Amino acid sequence: MADENAVCSGYEKMPVSRLEPGEMGVILARAGAGKTACLTHLALGYMLDKEPVLHVCVDVVPDKVKLWY
């Protein structure tokens, strides 16, 4: 039975696991490709699993980042 709080991302089907402490993941793509949407979606899934999330965006003010959640 699926977790009712799960965010459908397909991430669990990818051939990689969650990041280990001290590791960093990077998503690169052209402007407008959906990088922020993808990462926000993944972050929401972690948050629903009670995992800590840090969202750093160098070109957006923190108050705008908060609106994505």
PDB file of C-alpha atoms in Angstrom:
ATOM      1  CA  MET A   1       0.000   0.000   0.000  1.00  0.00           C
ATOM      2  CA  ALA A   2       1.349   3.422  -0.937  1.00  0.00           C
ATOM      3  CA  ASP A   3       2.133   5.969   1.740  1.00  0.00           C
ATOM      4  CA  GLU A   4      -0.666   8.540   1.746  1.00  0.00           C
ATOM      5  CA  ASN A   5       1.857  11.324   2.387  1.00  0.00           C
ATOM      6  CA  ALA A   6       4.225  10.233  -0.373  1.00  0.00           C
ATOM      7  CA  VAL A   7       5.064  12.655  -3.139  1.00  0.00           C
ATOM      8  CA  CYS A   8       4.999  10.969  -6.538  1.00  0.00           C
ATOM      9  CA  SER A   9       8.432  11.677  -7.985  1.00  0.00           C
ATOM     10  CA  GLY A  10       9.693   8.486  -9.572  1.00  0.00           C
ATOM     11  CA  TYR A  11      12.920   9.159  -7.659  1.00  0.00           C
ATOM     12  CA  GLU A  12      12.733   5.815  -5.864  1.00  0.00           C
ATOM     13  CA  LYS A  13      12.900   4.076  -9.274  1.00  0.00           C
ATOM     14  CA  MET A  14      16.177   5.779 -10.198  1.00  0.00           C
ATOM     15  CA  PRO A  15      19.379   3.700  -9.925  1.00  0.00           C
ATOM     16  CA  VAL A  16      20.693   5.918  -7.122  1.00  0.00           C
ATOM     17  CA  SER A  17      19.895   6.097  -3.437  1.00  0.00           C
ATOM     18  CA  ARG A  18      19.418   9.015  -1.110  1.00  0.00           C
ATOM     19  CA  LEU A  19      22.479  11.089  -0.423  1.00  0.00           C
ATOM     20  CA  GLU A  20      24.665  10.034   2.458  1.00  0.00           C
ATOM     21  CA  PRO A  21      25.893  12.545   5.050  1.00  0.00           C
ATOM     22  CA  GLY A  22      28.614  14.686   3.508  1.00  0.00           C
ATOM     23  CA  GLU A  23      27.486  14.050  -0.085  1.00  0.00           C
ATOM     24  CA  MET A  24      26.034  16.664  -2.402  1.00  0.00           C
ATOM     25  CA  GLY A  25      23.733  16.220  -5.371  1.00  0.00           C
ATOM     26  CA  VAL A  26      23.698  18.572  -8.343  1.00  0.00           C
ATOM     27  CA  ILE A  27      21.038  19.075 -11.017  1.00  0.00           C
ATOM     28  CA  LEU A  28      22.147  20.986 -14.095  1.00  0.00           C
ATOM     29  CA  ALA A  29      19.953  22.127 -16.981  1.00  0.00           C
ATOM     30  CA  ARG A  30      19.228  25.150 -19.121  1.00  0.00           C
ATOM     31  CA  ALA A  31      17.056  27.999 -17.828  1.00  0.00           C
ATOM     32  CA  GLY A  32      13.362  27.161 -17.654  1.00  0.00           C
ATOM     33  CA  ALA A  33      13.862  23.381 -17.683  1.00  0.00           C
ATOM     34  CA  GLY A  34      12.213  22.848 -14.278  1.00  0.00           C
ATOM     35  CA  LYS A  35      15.203  22.440 -11.962  1.00  0.00           C
ATOM     36  CA  THR A  36      13.579  24.378  -9.128  1.00  0.00           C
ATOM     37  CA  ALA A  37      10.256  22.567  -9.543  1.00  0.00           C
ATOM     38  CA  CYS A  38      12.036  19.202  -9.488  1.00  0.00           C
ATOM     39  CA  LEU A  39      14.103  20.005  -6.419  1.00  0.00           C
ATOM     40  CA  THR A  40      11.147  21.537  -4.559  1.00  0.00           C
ATOM     41  CA  HIS A  41       9.133  18.391  -5.305  1.00  0.00           C
ATOM     42  CA  LEU A  42      11.913  16.177  -3.942  1.00  0.00           C
ATOM     43  CA  ALA A  43      12.337  18.423  -0.892  1.00  0.00           C
ATOM     44  CA  LEU A  44       8.624  18.172  -0.093  1.00  0.00           C
ATOM     45  CA  GLY A  45       8.919  14.389  -0.170  1.00  0.00           C
ATOM     46  CA  TYR A  46      11.822  14.509   2.276  1.00  0.00           C
ATOM     47  CA  MET A  47       9.910  16.917   4.509  1.00  0.00           C
ATOM     48  CA  LEU A  48       6.892  14.591   4.572  1.00  0.00           C
ATOM     49  CA  ASP A  49       9.277  11.812   5.659  1.00  0.00           C
ATOM     50  CA  LYS A  50      10.403  14.103   8.519  1.00  0.00           C
ATOM     51  CA  GLU A  51      13.866  14.488   6.950  1.00  0.00           C
ATOM     52  CA  PRO A  52      15.676  17.827   7.301  1.00  0.00           C
ATOM     53  CA  VAL A  53      15.850  19.956   4.156  1.00  0.00           C
ATOM     54  CA  LEU A  54      18.003  22.988   3.401  1.00  0.00           C
ATOM     55  CA  HIS A  55      17.050  24.932   0.270  1.00  0.00           C
ATOM     56  CA  VAL A  56      19.675  27.463  -0.784  1.00  0.00           C
ATOM     57  CA  CYS A  57      19.068  29.623  -3.835  1.00  0.00           C
ATOM     58  CA  VAL A  58      21.734  32.198  -4.616  1.00  0.00           C
ATOM     59  CA  ASP A  59      19.600  34.374  -6.885  1.00  0.00           C
ATOM     60  CA  VAL A  60      16.248  34.386  -5.031  1.00  0.00           C
ATOM     61  CA  VAL A  61      15.425  36.078  -1.719  1.00  0.00           C
ATOM     62  CA  PRO A  62      14.486  33.701   1.145  1.00  0.00           C
ATOM     63  CA  ASP A  63      10.915  35.035   1.401  1.00  0.00           C
ATOM     64  CA  LYS A  64      10.255  33.943  -2.186  1.00  0.00           C
ATOM     65  CA  VAL A  65      11.803  30.508  -1.567  1.00  0.00           C
ATOM     66  CA  LYS A  66       9.418  30.044   1.397  1.00  0.00           C
ATOM     67  CA  LEU A  67       6.466  30.501  -0.969  1.00  0.00           C
ATOM     68  CA  TRP A  68       7.446  27.349  -2.879  1.00  0.00           C
ATOM     69  CA  TYR A  69       6.697  25.309   0.254  1.00  0.00           C
TER      70      TYR A  69
END
